[in-house]
Short mmCIF file of C-alpha atoms in Angstrom, two decimals:
data_model
loop_
_atom_site.label_atom_id
_atom_site.label_comp_id
_atom_site.label_asym_id
_atom_site.label_seq_id
_atom_site.Cartn_x
_atom_site.Cartn_y
_atom_site.Cartn_z
CA MET A 243 -13.43 10.28 -34.17
CA CYS A 244 -10.78 12.36 -33.00
CA ILE A 245 -10.74 14.91 -30.31
CA LEU A 246 -8.04 17.72 -31.30
CA GLY A 247 -6.93 20.84 -29.42
CA SER A 248 -4.37 23.20 -27.84
CA SER A 249 -3.33 22.34 -24.60
CA GLY A 250 -4.98 23.55 -22.01
CA SER A 251 -8.48 23.38 -24.37
CA GLY A 252 -10.30 20.58 -22.62
CA LYS A 253 -9.39 17.63 -24.08
CA THR A 254 -8.94 15.61 -20.89
CA THR A 255 -11.88 16.85 -19.39
CA LEU A 256 -14.24 15.96 -22.35
CA LEU A 257 -13.04 12.66 -21.82
CA ASP A 258 -13.43 12.67 -18.16
CA ALA A 259 -16.87 13.69 -18.60
CA ILE A 260 -18.01 11.30 -21.43
CA SER A 261 -16.58 8.17 -19.08
CA GLY A 262 -17.85 9.36 -16.33
CA ARG A 263 -14.55 10.22 -14.39
CA LEU A 264 -15.89 13.78 -13.67
CA ARG A 265 -17.42 13.18 -10.65
CA ARG A 266 -17.24 16.01 -8.22
CA THR A 267 -16.72 19.03 -10.31
CA GLY A 268 -17.84 20.44 -13.34
CA THR A 269 -21.50 21.65 -14.80
CA LEU A 270 -22.68 19.32 -17.74
CA GLY A 271 -25.16 20.71 -19.65
CA GLY A 272 -27.36 19.03 -22.46
CA GLU A 273 -28.02 15.37 -22.73
CA VAL A 274 -26.78 12.39 -23.38
CA PHE A 275 -28.91 9.71 -25.23
CA VAL A 276 -28.03 5.91 -26.32
CA ASN A 277 -30.05 3.70 -28.50
CA GLY A 278 -32.52 6.27 -28.07
CA ARG A 279 -32.43 6.16 -24.41
CA ARG A 280 -31.40 8.99 -22.45
CA LEU A 281 -28.30 8.40 -19.79
CA ARG A 282 -27.97 10.12 -16.65
CA ARG A 283 -24.88 11.27 -15.41
CA ASP A 284 -23.99 8.06 -12.80
CA GLN A 285 -24.36 5.55 -15.47
CA PHE A 286 -22.07 7.10 -18.07
CA GLN A 287 -18.98 5.10 -16.52
CA ASP A 288 -21.17 1.77 -16.95
CA CYS A 289 -21.04 2.48 -20.71
CA PHE A 290 -17.86 4.18 -21.70
CA SER A 291 -14.16 3.28 -20.93
CA TYR A 292 -11.16 5.66 -20.81
CA VAL A 293 -7.58 4.86 -21.98
CA LEU A 294 -5.55 7.31 -19.75
CA GLN A 295 -2.23 8.84 -21.47
CA SER A 296 0.28 7.09 -19.11
CA ASP A 297 0.30 3.41 -18.51
CA VAL A 298 0.58 1.98 -14.93
CA PHE A 299 1.22 -1.81 -14.43
CA LEU A 300 3.19 -4.07 -11.80
CA SER A 301 5.75 -4.60 -13.58
CA SER A 302 6.79 -7.93 -12.45
CA LEU A 303 3.53 -9.64 -14.02
CA THR A 304 3.00 -11.17 -17.25
CA VAL A 305 0.87 -9.58 -20.06
CA ARG A 306 -1.50 -12.33 -19.68
CA GLU A 307 -2.09 -12.33 -15.76
CA THR A 308 -2.33 -8.64 -15.97
CA LEU A 309 -5.42 -9.06 -18.02
CA ARG A 310 -6.30 -12.05 -16.30
CA TYR A 311 -6.33 -10.23 -12.90
CA THR A 312 -8.47 -7.07 -14.46
CA ALA A 313 -11.13 -9.60 -16.00
CA MET A 314 -11.59 -10.91 -12.36
CA LEU A 315 -12.05 -7.80 -11.10
CA ALA A 316 -14.23 -6.47 -13.56
CA LEU A 317 -16.73 -9.49 -14.41
CA ARG A 318 -18.73 -11.99 -12.29
CA ARG A 319 -17.33 -14.98 -10.94
CA SER A 320 -17.12 -17.90 -13.50
CA SER A 321 -15.31 -20.84 -14.44
CA PRO A 322 -11.32 -20.27 -15.09
CA ASP A 323 -11.78 -21.28 -18.70
CA PHE A 324 -14.46 -18.18 -19.33
CA TYR A 325 -11.43 -15.87 -17.67
CA ASN A 326 -9.19 -17.84 -20.11
CA LYS A 327 -11.10 -17.32 -23.40
CA LYS A 328 -11.66 -13.45 -22.67
CA VAL A 329 -8.51 -12.81 -22.47
CA GLU A 330 -6.94 -14.76 -25.28
CA ALA A 331 -10.18 -13.06 -27.64
CA VAL A 332 -8.43 -9.32 -26.43
CA MET A 333 -4.84 -10.37 -26.79
CA GLU A 334 -5.48 -11.91 -30.27
CA GLU A 335 -7.84 -8.61 -31.22
CA LEU A 336 -4.71 -6.26 -30.20
CA SER A 337 -2.20 -8.44 -31.54
CA LEU A 338 -0.89 -9.25 -27.97
CA SER A 339 -0.16 -13.00 -28.04
CA HIS A 340 3.07 -13.04 -29.13
CA VAL A 341 3.93 -11.48 -25.88
CA ALA A 342 1.27 -13.20 -23.66
CA ASP A 343 3.91 -14.91 -21.28
CA ARG A 344 6.23 -11.64 -20.79
CA MET A 345 6.60 -9.27 -18.04
CA ILE A 346 5.41 -6.29 -18.55
CA GLY A 347 8.16 -4.43 -17.08
CA ASN A 348 9.68 -0.99 -16.14
CA HIS A 349 12.33 1.36 -16.56
CA ASN A 350 14.68 -0.69 -14.52
CA PHE A 351 14.74 -3.73 -16.40
CA GLY A 352 13.34 -4.82 -19.81
CA GLY A 353 9.84 -5.60 -20.83
CA ILE A 354 7.20 -5.35 -23.31
CA SER A 355 7.66 -2.42 -25.22
CA SER A 356 5.85 1.25 -24.96
CA GLY A 357 3.23 0.34 -27.89
CA GLU A 358 2.75 -3.18 -26.55
CA ARG A 359 2.16 -1.50 -23.15
CA ARG A 360 -0.33 0.86 -24.79
CA ARG A 361 -2.27 -2.33 -26.18
CA VAL A 362 -2.32 -3.94 -22.85
CA SER A 363 -4.06 -0.64 -21.58
CA ILE A 364 -6.61 -0.64 -24.22
CA ALA A 365 -7.22 -4.24 -23.50
CA ALA A 366 -7.73 -3.98 -19.54
CA GLN A 367 -10.52 -1.47 -20.74
CA LEU A 368 -12.04 -3.73 -23.26
CA LEU A 369 -12.28 -6.17 -20.52
CA GLN A 370 -14.45 -4.52 -18.87
CA ASP A 371 -17.14 -4.63 -21.84
CA PRO A 372 -17.68 -1.13 -22.35
CA MET A 373 -19.94 0.24 -25.43
CA ASP A 374 -17.36 2.50 -26.39
CA LEU A 375 -13.84 3.42 -26.06
CA THR A 376 -11.99 6.71 -25.76
CA SER A 377 -8.78 7.21 -25.52
CA VAL A 378 -6.17 10.33 -25.39
CA ASP A 379 -2.43 11.25 -26.88
CA THR A 380 -0.49 14.34 -27.32
CA GLN A 381 1.34 16.09 -29.63
CA SER A 382 3.76 18.89 -30.29
CA ARG A 383 2.90 22.80 -30.05
CA GLU A 384 3.73 23.40 -33.79
CA ARG A 385 1.50 20.40 -34.90
CA GLU A 386 -1.14 21.66 -32.68
CA ILE A 387 -1.80 24.75 -34.69
CA GLU A 388 -1.35 23.10 -37.68
CA THR A 389 -3.60 20.67 -37.19
CA TYR A 390 -6.08 22.97 -35.48
CA LYS A 391 -6.63 24.84 -38.80
CA ARG A 392 -7.05 21.65 -40.77
CA VAL A 393 -9.84 20.10 -38.24
CA GLN A 394 -11.70 23.93 -38.81
CA MET A 395 -11.50 23.44 -42.64
CA LEU A 396 -13.02 19.59 -42.17
CA GLU A 397 -15.98 21.08 -39.47
CA SER A 398 -16.98 23.51 -41.29
CA ALA A 399 -17.29 21.41 -44.39
CA PHE A 400 -18.78 18.47 -42.73
CA LYS A 401 -21.54 21.09 -41.20
CA LYS A 402 -22.71 21.47 -44.89
CA SER A 403 -22.60 17.85 -45.91
CA ALA A 404 -25.73 15.64 -46.41
CA ILE A 405 -24.16 13.06 -44.53
CA CYS A 406 -23.99 15.18 -41.43
CA HIS A 407 -27.70 16.29 -41.70
CA LYS A 408 -28.86 12.68 -42.31
CA ILE A 409 -26.78 11.74 -39.22
CA LEU A 410 -29.02 14.68 -37.15
CA GLU A 411 -31.91 13.66 -38.49
CA ASN A 412 -31.57 9.79 -37.97
CA ILE A 413 -30.78 10.58 -34.09
CA GLU A 414 -33.96 12.87 -33.48
CA ARG A 415 -36.10 9.89 -35.09
CA THR A 416 -34.60 7.41 -33.04
CA LYS A 417 -35.42 9.81 -29.49
CA HIS A 418 -39.18 9.21 -30.84
CA LEU A 419 -39.33 5.34 -31.19
CA LYS A 420 -42.08 3.57 -29.35
CA THR A 421 -39.63 0.32 -28.85
CA LEU A 422 -35.90 1.37 -28.10
CA PRO A 423 -33.14 -0.92 -28.05
CA MET A 424 -31.68 -1.38 -24.48
CA ILE A 425 -28.60 0.49 -23.39
CA PRO A 426 -25.34 -1.87 -23.65
CA PHE A 427 -24.42 -1.19 -20.08
CA LYS A 428 -21.20 -2.91 -18.91
CA THR A 429 -21.53 -6.02 -16.38
CA LYS A 430 -23.95 -5.18 -14.14
CA ASP A 431 -22.77 -8.41 -11.66
CA PRO A 432 -19.57 -7.80 -10.60
CA PRO A 433 -17.82 -9.61 -8.27
CA GLY A 434 -18.23 -9.23 -4.53
CA MET A 435 -16.01 -7.32 -2.09
CA PHE A 436 -14.25 -10.26 -0.54
CA CYS A 437 -13.98 -11.42 -3.80
CA LYS A 438 -11.87 -8.57 -5.39
CA LEU A 439 -10.28 -8.57 -1.96
CA GLY A 440 -8.73 -12.30 -2.80
CA VAL A 441 -8.11 -11.42 -6.65
CA LEU A 442 -6.04 -8.10 -5.16
CA LEU A 443 -4.44 -10.46 -2.44
CA ARG A 444 -3.20 -12.89 -5.05
CA ARG A 445 -2.10 -10.15 -7.61
CA VAL A 446 -0.11 -8.05 -5.20
CA THR A 447 1.94 -11.23 -3.56
CA ARG A 448 2.17 -12.95 -7.20
CA ASN A 449 3.66 -9.42 -8.35
CA LEU A 450 6.11 -9.26 -5.22
CA MET A 451 7.13 -13.18 -5.34
CA ARG A 452 8.75 -12.35 -8.73
CA ASN A 453 10.82 -9.51 -7.28
CA LYS A 454 13.49 -11.76 -5.50
CA GLN A 455 15.45 -9.18 -4.44
CA ALA A 456 12.70 -7.66 -2.70
CA VAL A 457 11.54 -11.11 -0.86
CA ILE A 458 15.04 -11.41 0.58
CA MET A 459 15.47 -7.95 1.96
CA ARG A 460 11.88 -8.01 3.37
CA LEU A 461 12.76 -11.41 5.13
CA VAL A 462 16.37 -10.66 6.29
CA GLN A 463 16.59 -6.77 6.75
CA ASN A 464 15.75 -7.07 10.46
CA LEU A 465 18.28 -10.19 10.21
CA ILE A 466 21.08 -7.61 9.43
CA MET A 467 20.40 -5.19 11.58
CA GLY A 468 20.60 -7.68 14.36
CA LEU A 469 23.93 -8.86 12.82
CA PHE A 470 25.57 -5.71 13.68
CA LEU A 471 24.17 -5.92 17.05
CA ILE A 472 25.42 -9.54 17.44
CA PHE A 473 29.05 -8.27 16.49
CA TYR A 474 28.99 -5.40 18.50
CA LEU A 475 27.55 -7.05 21.80
CA LEU A 476 28.58 -10.75 21.10
CA ARG A 477 27.01 -11.57 24.61
CA VAL A 478 25.51 -10.02 27.30
CA GLN A 479 27.20 -10.63 30.41
CA ASN A 480 25.42 -11.16 34.14
CA ASN A 481 28.64 -8.71 35.83
CA VAL A 482 26.70 -5.10 36.81
CA LEU A 483 30.40 -3.82 36.91
CA LYS A 484 30.81 -5.18 33.17
CA GLY A 485 27.86 -3.17 31.91
CA ALA A 486 25.32 -6.02 32.27
CA ILE A 487 22.40 -3.68 32.78
CA GLN A 488 23.66 -1.02 30.36
CA ASP A 489 24.53 -3.96 27.55
CA ARG A 490 20.67 -4.91 27.85
CA VAL A 491 19.35 -1.54 27.86
CA GLY A 492 20.96 -0.23 24.76
CA LEU A 493 20.09 -3.45 23.25
CA LEU A 494 16.24 -3.45 23.63
CA TYR A 495 16.65 0.53 23.12
CA GLN A 496 18.18 -0.42 19.42
CA LEU A 497 15.69 -3.34 18.86
CA VAL A 498 12.79 -1.01 19.45
CA GLY A 499 13.88 1.74 17.50
CA ALA A 500 15.24 -0.26 14.70
CA THR A 501 12.16 -2.47 13.92
CA PRO A 502 9.63 0.49 13.41
CA TYR A 503 11.85 1.95 10.77
CA THR A 504 12.63 -1.46 8.77
CA GLY A 505 8.73 -2.14 8.29
CA MET A 506 8.77 1.71 6.99
CA LEU A 507 11.10 0.44 4.17
CA ASN A 508 8.93 -1.89 3.10
CA ALA A 509 6.39 -0.08 2.86
CA VAL A 510 8.14 3.02 0.73
CA ASN A 511 9.66 0.99 -1.23
CA LEU A 512 6.45 -1.49 -2.45
CA PHE A 513 3.21 0.24 -2.01
CA PRO A 514 3.60 3.54 -4.16
CA MET A 515 3.46 1.14 -7.09
CA LEU A 516 0.03 -0.15 -6.11
CA ARG A 517 -1.06 2.71 -4.84
CA ALA A 518 -0.63 4.32 -8.52
CA VAL A 519 -2.52 1.43 -9.67
CA SER A 520 -4.97 1.72 -7.44
CA ASP A 521 -5.52 5.53 -8.41
CA ARG A 522 -6.03 4.51 -11.76
CA GLU A 523 -8.02 1.32 -11.30
CA SER A 524 -10.23 2.58 -8.53
CA GLN A 525 -11.51 5.32 -11.47
CA ASP A 526 -12.63 2.91 -13.69
CA GLY A 527 -14.72 1.00 -11.02
CA LEU A 528 -12.69 -2.29 -10.55
CA TYR A 529 -12.62 -1.76 -6.83
CA GLN A 530 -12.31 0.99 -3.84
CA LYS A 531 -8.64 2.30 -3.06
CA TRP A 532 -8.96 1.21 0.38
CA GLN A 533 -9.34 -2.54 -0.61
CA MET A 534 -5.69 -2.64 -2.13
CA LEU A 535 -4.71 -1.22 1.03
CA LEU A 536 -6.05 -3.85 2.73
CA ALA A 537 -4.72 -6.75 0.26
CA TYR A 538 -1.26 -5.17 1.00
CA VAL A 539 -1.64 -5.28 4.84
CA LEU A 540 -2.73 -9.20 4.42
CA HIS A 541 -0.25 -10.03 2.22
CA ALA A 542 2.48 -8.19 4.47
CA LEU A 543 1.47 -10.44 7.58
CA PRO A 544 3.18 -13.74 6.83
CA PHE A 545 6.53 -12.03 5.49
CA SER A 546 6.75 -9.69 8.86
CA ILE A 547 6.08 -12.72 10.37
CA ILE A 548 8.62 -15.40 9.33
CA ALA A 549 11.32 -12.28 9.15
CA THR A 550 10.69 -11.31 12.74
CA VAL A 551 10.82 -15.06 13.93
CA LEU A 552 13.86 -15.79 12.13
CA PHE A 553 15.86 -12.52 13.49
CA SER A 554 14.45 -13.61 16.92
CA SER A 555 15.81 -17.18 16.23
CA VAL A 556 19.02 -15.83 15.57
CA CYS A 557 19.64 -12.75 17.77
CA TYR A 558 18.46 -13.69 20.93
CA TRP A 559 20.10 -16.97 21.48
CA THR A 560 23.39 -15.85 20.06
CA LEU A 561 23.48 -12.67 22.31
CA GLY A 562 22.58 -14.99 25.65
CA LEU A 563 18.78 -13.53 26.65
CA TYR A 564 17.18 -14.88 28.99
CA PRO A 565 17.22 -18.38 28.38
CA GLU A 566 13.62 -19.91 28.20
CA ALA A 567 11.62 -21.13 25.39
CA ALA A 568 8.51 -18.88 27.18
CA ARG A 569 10.38 -15.48 27.25
CA PHE A 570 11.87 -16.29 23.99
CA GLY A 571 8.44 -16.64 22.33
CA TYR A 572 7.31 -12.84 23.75
CA PHE A 573 10.35 -11.30 22.94
CA SER A 574 9.42 -12.09 19.13
CA ALA A 575 5.97 -11.29 19.78
CA ALA A 576 6.86 -8.25 21.36
CA LEU A 577 9.19 -7.18 18.13
CA LEU A 578 6.47 -8.05 15.75
CA ALA A 579 4.13 -5.32 16.68
CA PRO A 580 6.72 -2.28 16.14
CA HIS A 581 7.68 -3.69 12.67
CA LEU A 582 4.03 -3.84 11.93
CA ILE A 583 2.81 -0.62 13.17
CA GLY A 584 5.74 0.91 11.71
CA GLU A 585 4.51 -0.48 8.12
CA PHE A 586 0.97 0.65 8.83
CA LEU A 587 2.03 3.91 10.00
CA THR A 588 3.78 4.25 6.53
CA LEU A 589 0.69 3.14 4.80
CA VAL A 590 -1.61 5.73 6.43
CA LEU A 591 0.51 8.52 5.48
CA LEU A 592 1.19 7.22 1.98
CA GLY A 593 -2.62 7.82 1.92
CA MET A 594 -2.26 11.45 2.78
CA VAL A 595 1.53 12.60 1.72
CA GLN A 596 2.19 11.41 -2.35
CA ASN A 597 6.08 11.69 -1.89
CA PRO A 598 7.14 8.63 -0.19
CA ASN A 599 10.71 10.56 0.73
CA ILE A 600 8.93 13.11 2.75
CA VAL A 601 6.78 9.86 4.66
CA ASN A 602 10.14 8.36 5.07
CA SER A 603 11.20 11.30 7.21
CA ILE A 604 7.84 11.98 8.95
CA VAL A 605 8.08 8.28 10.01
CA ALA A 606 11.79 8.14 11.29
CA LEU A 607 10.98 11.33 12.99
CA LEU A 608 7.88 9.91 14.96
CA SER A 609 10.10 6.90 15.61
CA ILE A 610 12.43 8.74 17.19
CA SER A 611 10.20 11.01 19.46
CA GLY A 612 8.41 8.29 20.60
CA LEU A 613 11.03 6.00 21.52
CA LEU A 614 12.45 9.16 23.75
CA VAL A 615 9.37 10.02 25.14
CA GLY A 616 7.88 6.44 25.83
CA SER A 617 10.55 3.99 26.39
CA GLY A 618 11.64 4.88 29.82
CA PHE A 619 15.28 4.51 29.13
CA ILE A 620 16.65 8.08 28.56
CA ARG A 621 14.79 9.55 31.13
CA ASN A 622 11.95 7.73 33.85
CA ILE A 623 8.58 8.75 33.04
CA GLU A 624 7.66 9.12 36.21
CA GLU A 625 10.14 11.93 36.62
CA MET A 626 8.98 13.50 32.98
CA PRO A 627 6.75 16.75 32.66
CA ILE A 628 3.05 16.68 32.60
CA PRO A 629 2.73 16.56 28.92
CA PHE A 630 5.30 14.28 27.93
CA LYS A 631 4.30 11.75 30.38
CA ILE A 632 0.86 12.13 29.03
CA LEU A 633 2.46 11.88 25.59
CA SER A 634 4.01 8.71 26.40
CA TYR A 635 0.46 6.37 26.75
CA PHE A 636 -0.04 7.53 23.21
CA THR A 637 3.53 5.93 22.04
CA PHE A 638 3.52 2.35 20.99
CA GLN A 639 7.19 2.48 22.28
CA LYS A 640 6.15 2.36 26.35
CA TYR A 641 4.14 -0.65 26.02
CA CYS A 642 6.63 -2.51 24.11
CA CYS A 643 9.59 -1.53 25.94
CA GLU A 644 7.93 -2.49 29.43
CA ILE A 645 7.26 -5.85 27.90
CA LEU A 646 10.81 -6.60 27.28
CA VAL A 647 12.05 -5.29 30.07
CA VAL A 648 10.21 -7.30 32.43
CA ASN A 649 10.80 -10.23 29.83
CA GLU A 650 14.59 -9.95 30.43
CA PHE A 651 15.18 -8.52 33.79
CA TYR A 652 12.56 -10.55 35.68
CA GLY A 653 13.93 -13.04 37.46
CA LEU A 654 17.34 -11.99 36.52
CA ASN A 655 20.06 -12.09 39.29
CA PHE A 656 23.81 -10.28 38.63
CA THR A 657 26.89 -10.38 40.05
CA CYS A 658 28.99 -7.50 40.99
CA GLY A 659 32.62 -7.87 40.63
CA SER A 660 35.30 -10.68 41.50
CA SER A 661 34.14 -12.74 44.24
CA ASN A 662 37.56 -14.29 44.68
CA THR A 663 39.08 -10.61 45.50
CA SER A 664 38.48 -7.99 47.80
CA MET A 665 37.03 -5.06 46.11
CA PRO A 666 35.68 -1.30 47.87
CA TYR A 667 32.22 -0.72 47.96
CA ASN A 668 30.49 0.24 44.51
CA PRO A 669 27.47 1.95 44.56
CA MET A 670 26.65 0.08 40.89
CA CYS A 671 26.66 -2.98 43.26
CA SER A 672 23.05 -1.94 44.87
CA MET A 673 21.40 -3.15 41.84
CA THR A 674 22.05 -6.60 41.48
CA LYS A 675 18.67 -8.06 40.93
CA GLY A 676 16.52 -7.19 37.70
CA ILE A 677 13.28 -7.03 39.42
CA GLN A 678 14.80 -3.35 41.03
CA PHE A 679 15.75 -2.26 37.75
CA ILE A 680 12.39 -3.16 37.06
CA GLU A 681 10.49 -1.29 39.57
CA ARG A 682 12.93 1.82 38.63
CA THR A 683 12.57 2.04 35.24
CA CYS A 684 8.86 1.60 34.79
CA PRO A 685 7.12 0.96 38.18
CA GLY A 686 4.39 -1.77 38.39
CA ALA A 687 5.32 -3.12 34.63
CA THR A 688 5.10 -6.69 36.14
CA SER A 689 1.28 -6.39 36.83
CA ARG A 690 0.63 -4.64 33.34
CA PHE A 691 2.55 -7.38 31.05
CA THR A 692 -0.71 -8.87 29.61
CA ALA A 693 -2.67 -5.92 29.42
CA ASN A 694 0.51 -4.02 27.43
CA PHE A 695 0.35 -7.02 25.28
CA LEU A 696 -3.25 -6.30 24.74
CA ILE A 697 -2.80 -2.49 24.29
CA LEU A 698 0.55 -2.90 21.76
CA TYR A 699 -1.42 -5.01 19.62
CA ALA A 700 -4.17 -2.60 19.73
CA PHE A 701 -2.27 -0.49 17.61
CA ILE A 702 -2.66 -2.73 14.64
CA PRO A 703 -5.72 -2.80 14.09
CA VAL A 704 -6.39 0.70 14.81
CA LEU A 705 -4.08 1.67 12.19
CA VAL A 706 -5.39 -0.24 9.76
CA THR A 707 -8.82 1.11 10.15
CA LEU A 708 -7.44 4.54 9.72
CA GLY A 709 -5.80 4.03 6.57
CA ILE A 710 -8.86 2.80 5.27
CA LEU A 711 -10.60 5.83 5.94
CA VAL A 712 -7.78 7.93 4.89
CA PHE A 713 -7.64 5.95 1.70
CA LYS A 714 -11.69 6.74 1.15
CA VAL A 715 -10.79 10.35 1.97
CA ARG A 716 -8.36 9.92 -1.00
CA ASP A 717 -10.69 8.53 -3.34
CA TYR A 718 -12.82 11.25 -2.70
CA LEU A 719 -10.13 13.99 -2.52
CA ILE A 720 -8.37 12.62 -5.79
CA SER A 721 -11.63 12.53 -7.99
CA ARG A 722 -12.25 15.49 -10.18
#
């Protein structure tokens, strides 16, 4: 059967209705029968699949891997041999066996052809065991008019034919049979939530690991930023008159400001494609959008930890910060949190805003604002107007900066000038102990050290939970 019509005539809407994608809008009239049994509207998706006009795939996976992961998401958990046979049979049926181990690719690097991508889309739908498979294609405006006239002629001739009357009679007779065959639903025993999450995590991780450039940048971007600081400062001083305090404050300010931004860059570069894939596959009922989000979060954690430790190991000791192993551990843990918060905040916004460039600007603005209000480096929090003072408690930068200030300045003793030469008294020499700077910048921070860590890391599960809620709302809003 072929569905033809001019642009805007409702071809896609009809296919959405047939395949069960029309969830929230539209009024469906009439009845749908399969093998003489009436289907409810919520059962349409269990019988029909729909190959969309555009193809969206993870570019670094092969054809075989793409189809295998689809099978693992759609079919009940079984032996690896079962999935292999299922995938091989579908590839053989659609003449994809010769490109089974080739990457899907995209417009930036080569992969399979556009025709082969279309067949992969069909194969992905066939793996869900549909009773029927619908598709959609486009044509030029000129051909639409000519085709429409021909279809009218064919329609008129078909309605007058004996075949049409016989088909209608068979449908009516089947509806009144006493014993009706069962409806061939898709598999009703899909994988569980955690099983699907595991499959998505494996798929996301494998796709990333194939992109060597993305892996390298994720691991060294913080380090590259740190190398600029090393070349600029070389090594922090201990002499107040030579900028011992200013260098440390500037260093901590740059670190707290830059790490959320590098986390944001990861999400903006890597997640939009995963979001597009989840938008497509969730409409087929393979999984829910928030499960793709959670899979991305879990895959990002080890990379972020390794990147932060690598950065800290080089910068902390090279710059000559407080020489103690425990302090190094606190320093690394304090910088890991804003890096993750920046990335997870971006994920939340990507669930609400489609354009990654707009999300980039919003995260950058929020990071700068939070640093100005919450760090206490530009202006002491106690001296701020009350609205800004209240706002500072909702910024993660406040807690991160207090941790880093205490971690670096507690127990430090500074010198002031040279002890061998007599110099006139300098007001800067009134602050020669690190604890003095702590009490002036963030009074009471030493007693809040553990509490600040707990509050700082509480931002991470809060953002993940908020992201799940946002993607649940997104699932509702973008469904038709």
